[in-house]
């Protein structure tokens, strides 16, 4: 993965709009965060291979970035994104790493279900 190039990510989002897309969205502050520091509240969310269709995708911010996907009746968004990759299979992979380099958020979009 490489640091986000907002224009390139926007182009990738435009390519994926108005199609059935499989989504992987995950947030975490580490499953064991509260074990290492009692002052940390452990929280996360995970969704994989839900099929969505967004009519508009937009990347915003000076970095870390936010990506929002406009659905017919709602929104999906992820923020804190720092890195991206466009795979040979046409998958858009976005990740946000914290100040220690640990994964904090992942947003991945693909025309095929993720393995």
CSV table of C-alpha atoms in Angstrom, one decimal:
chain,number,residue,atom,x,y,z
A,1,UNK,CA,0.0,0.0,0.0
A,2,UNK,CA,1.1,3.6,-0.6
A,3,UNK,CA,0.1,6.9,0.9
A,4,UNK,CA,-3.2,8.1,-0.4
A,5,UNK,CA,-3.3,10.1,-3.6
A,6,UNK,CA,-6.7,11.6,-3.3
A,7,UNK,CA,-7.2,12.2,-7.1
A,8,UNK,CA,-6.3,8.6,-7.9
A,9,UNK,CA,-8.6,7.3,-5.2
A,10,UNK,CA,-11.4,9.5,-6.5
A,11,UNK,CA,-10.9,8.1,-10.0
A,12,UNK,CA,-11.1,4.5,-8.5
A,13,UNK,CA,-14.3,5.4,-6.7
A,14,UNK,CA,-15.8,6.8,-9.9
A,15,UNK,CA,-15.0,3.5,-11.6
A,16,UNK,CA,-16.8,1.5,-9.0
A,17,UNK,CA,-19.9,3.7,-8.7
A,18,UNK,CA,-23.3,2.4,-9.9
A,19,UNK,CA,-22.3,-1.3,-9.8
A,20,UNK,CA,-22.9,-4.1,-7.4
A,21,UNK,CA,-19.9,-4.0,-5.1
A,22,UNK,CA,-18.8,-6.1,-2.2
A,23,UNK,CA,-17.6,-4.2,0.8
A,24,UNK,CA,-15.2,-5.0,3.6
A,25,UNK,CA,-15.3,-2.4,6.4
A,26,UNK,CA,-13.5,-2.9,9.6
A,27,UNK,CA,-12.5,-0.6,12.5
A,28,UNK,CA,-10.5,-1.6,15.5
A,29,UNK,CA,-8.4,-0.2,18.2
A,30,UNK,CA,-6.9,-3.6,18.9
A,31,UNK,CA,-8.7,-6.5,20.5
A,32,UNK,CA,-6.3,-6.5,23.4
A,33,UNK,CA,-6.1,-2.7,23.8
A,34,UNK,CA,-7.9,-2.7,27.1
A,35,UNK,CA,-5.6,-5.6,28.4
A,36,UNK,CA,-2.5,-3.4,27.8
A,37,UNK,CA,-4.0,-0.2,29.1
A,38,UNK,CA,-7.1,-0.2,31.4
A,39,UNK,CA,-7.8,3.3,30.3
A,40,UNK,CA,-8.5,2.3,26.7
A,41,UNK,CA,-12.0,1.4,25.8
A,42,UNK,CA,-11.9,-1.4,23.2
A,43,UNK,CA,-14.3,-1.0,20.3
A,44,UNK,CA,-14.6,-2.0,16.7
A,45,UNK,CA,-16.9,-2.9,13.8
A,46,UNK,CA,-16.7,-5.5,11.1
A,47,UNK,CA,-18.6,-6.2,7.9
A,48,UNK,CA,-17.4,-8.4,5.1
A,49,UNK,CA,-18.9,-9.3,1.7
A,50,UNK,CA,-22.1,-7.2,2.0
A,51,UNK,CA,-23.2,-6.3,-1.5
A,52,UNK,CA,-23.9,-2.6,-2.0
A,53,UNK,CA,-24.4,-0.2,-4.8
A,54,UNK,CA,-23.4,3.4,-4.4
A,55,UNK,CA,-24.3,6.2,-6.7
A,56,UNK,CA,-21.6,8.6,-5.6
A,57,UNK,CA,-18.2,8.1,-3.9
A,58,UNK,CA,-16.2,10.9,-2.5
A,59,UNK,CA,-12.8,11.3,-0.8
A,60,UNK,CA,-12.3,14.4,1.4
A,61,UNK,CA,-9.9,15.9,3.8
A,62,UNK,CA,-6.3,17.0,3.9
A,63,UNK,CA,-5.2,13.6,5.3
A,64,UNK,CA,-6.0,11.4,7.1
A,65,UNK,CA,-8.9,11.2,4.6
A,66,UNK,CA,-12.6,10.3,4.8
A,67,UNK,CA,-14.4,8.3,2.1
A,68,UNK,CA,-18.2,8.4,1.8
A,69,UNK,CA,-20.4,6.2,-0.4
A,70,UNK,CA,-23.9,7.5,-1.1
A,71,UNK,CA,-26.4,4.6,-1.2
A,72,UNK,CA,-30.0,4.9,-2.4
A,73,UNK,CA,-31.2,5.2,1.2
A,74,UNK,CA,-28.1,6.0,3.2
A,75,UNK,CA,-24.4,6.3,3.5
A,76,UNK,CA,-21.3,4.3,4.3
A,77,UNK,CA,-18.2,6.1,5.3
A,78,UNK,CA,-14.8,5.5,6.8
A,79,UNK,CA,-12.4,8.1,8.1
A,80,UNK,CA,-8.8,8.1,9.2
A,81,UNK,CA,-7.7,6.7,5.9
A,82,UNK,CA,-4.0,7.0,5.1
A,83,UNK,CA,-3.0,4.4,2.5
A,84,UNK,CA,-4.5,2.8,-0.6
A,85,UNK,CA,-3.9,0.3,-3.3
A,86,UNK,CA,-5.7,-0.6,-6.6
A,87,UNK,CA,-5.2,-4.3,-7.2
A,88,UNK,CA,-4.8,-6.1,-10.5
A,89,UNK,CA,-8.2,-7.6,-9.8
A,90,UNK,CA,-9.8,-4.1,-9.7
A,91,UNK,CA,-10.2,-4.0,-5.9
A,92,UNK,CA,-9.9,-0.7,-4.1
A,93,UNK,CA,-8.1,-1.2,-0.8
A,94,UNK,CA,-8.0,1.7,1.7
A,95,UNK,CA,-6.5,1.6,5.2
A,96,UNK,CA,-5.9,3.9,8.1
A,97,UNK,CA,-2.9,3.4,10.3
A,98,UNK,CA,-2.5,5.0,13.7
A,99,UNK,CA,0.6,6.9,14.9
A,100,UNK,CA,2.2,3.5,15.8
A,101,UNK,CA,1.5,2.1,12.4
A,102,UNK,CA,-1.2,-0.2,13.5
A,103,UNK,CA,-4.3,-0.8,11.4
A,104,UNK,CA,-7.2,1.3,12.7
A,105,UNK,CA,-9.7,1.2,9.8
A,106,UNK,CA,-10.0,-0.7,6.5
A,107,UNK,CA,-12.4,0.0,3.7
A,108,UNK,CA,-12.2,-2.4,0.7
A,109,UNK,CA,-14.4,-2.5,-2.4
A,110,UNK,CA,-14.5,-5.2,-5.0
A,111,UNK,CA,-16.6,-6.5,-7.8
A,112,UNK,CA,-16.2,-10.0,-6.5
A,113,UNK,CA,-16.7,-11.3,-2.9
A,114,UNK,CA,-13.5,-11.2,-0.8
A,115,UNK,CA,-11.9,-14.6,0.0
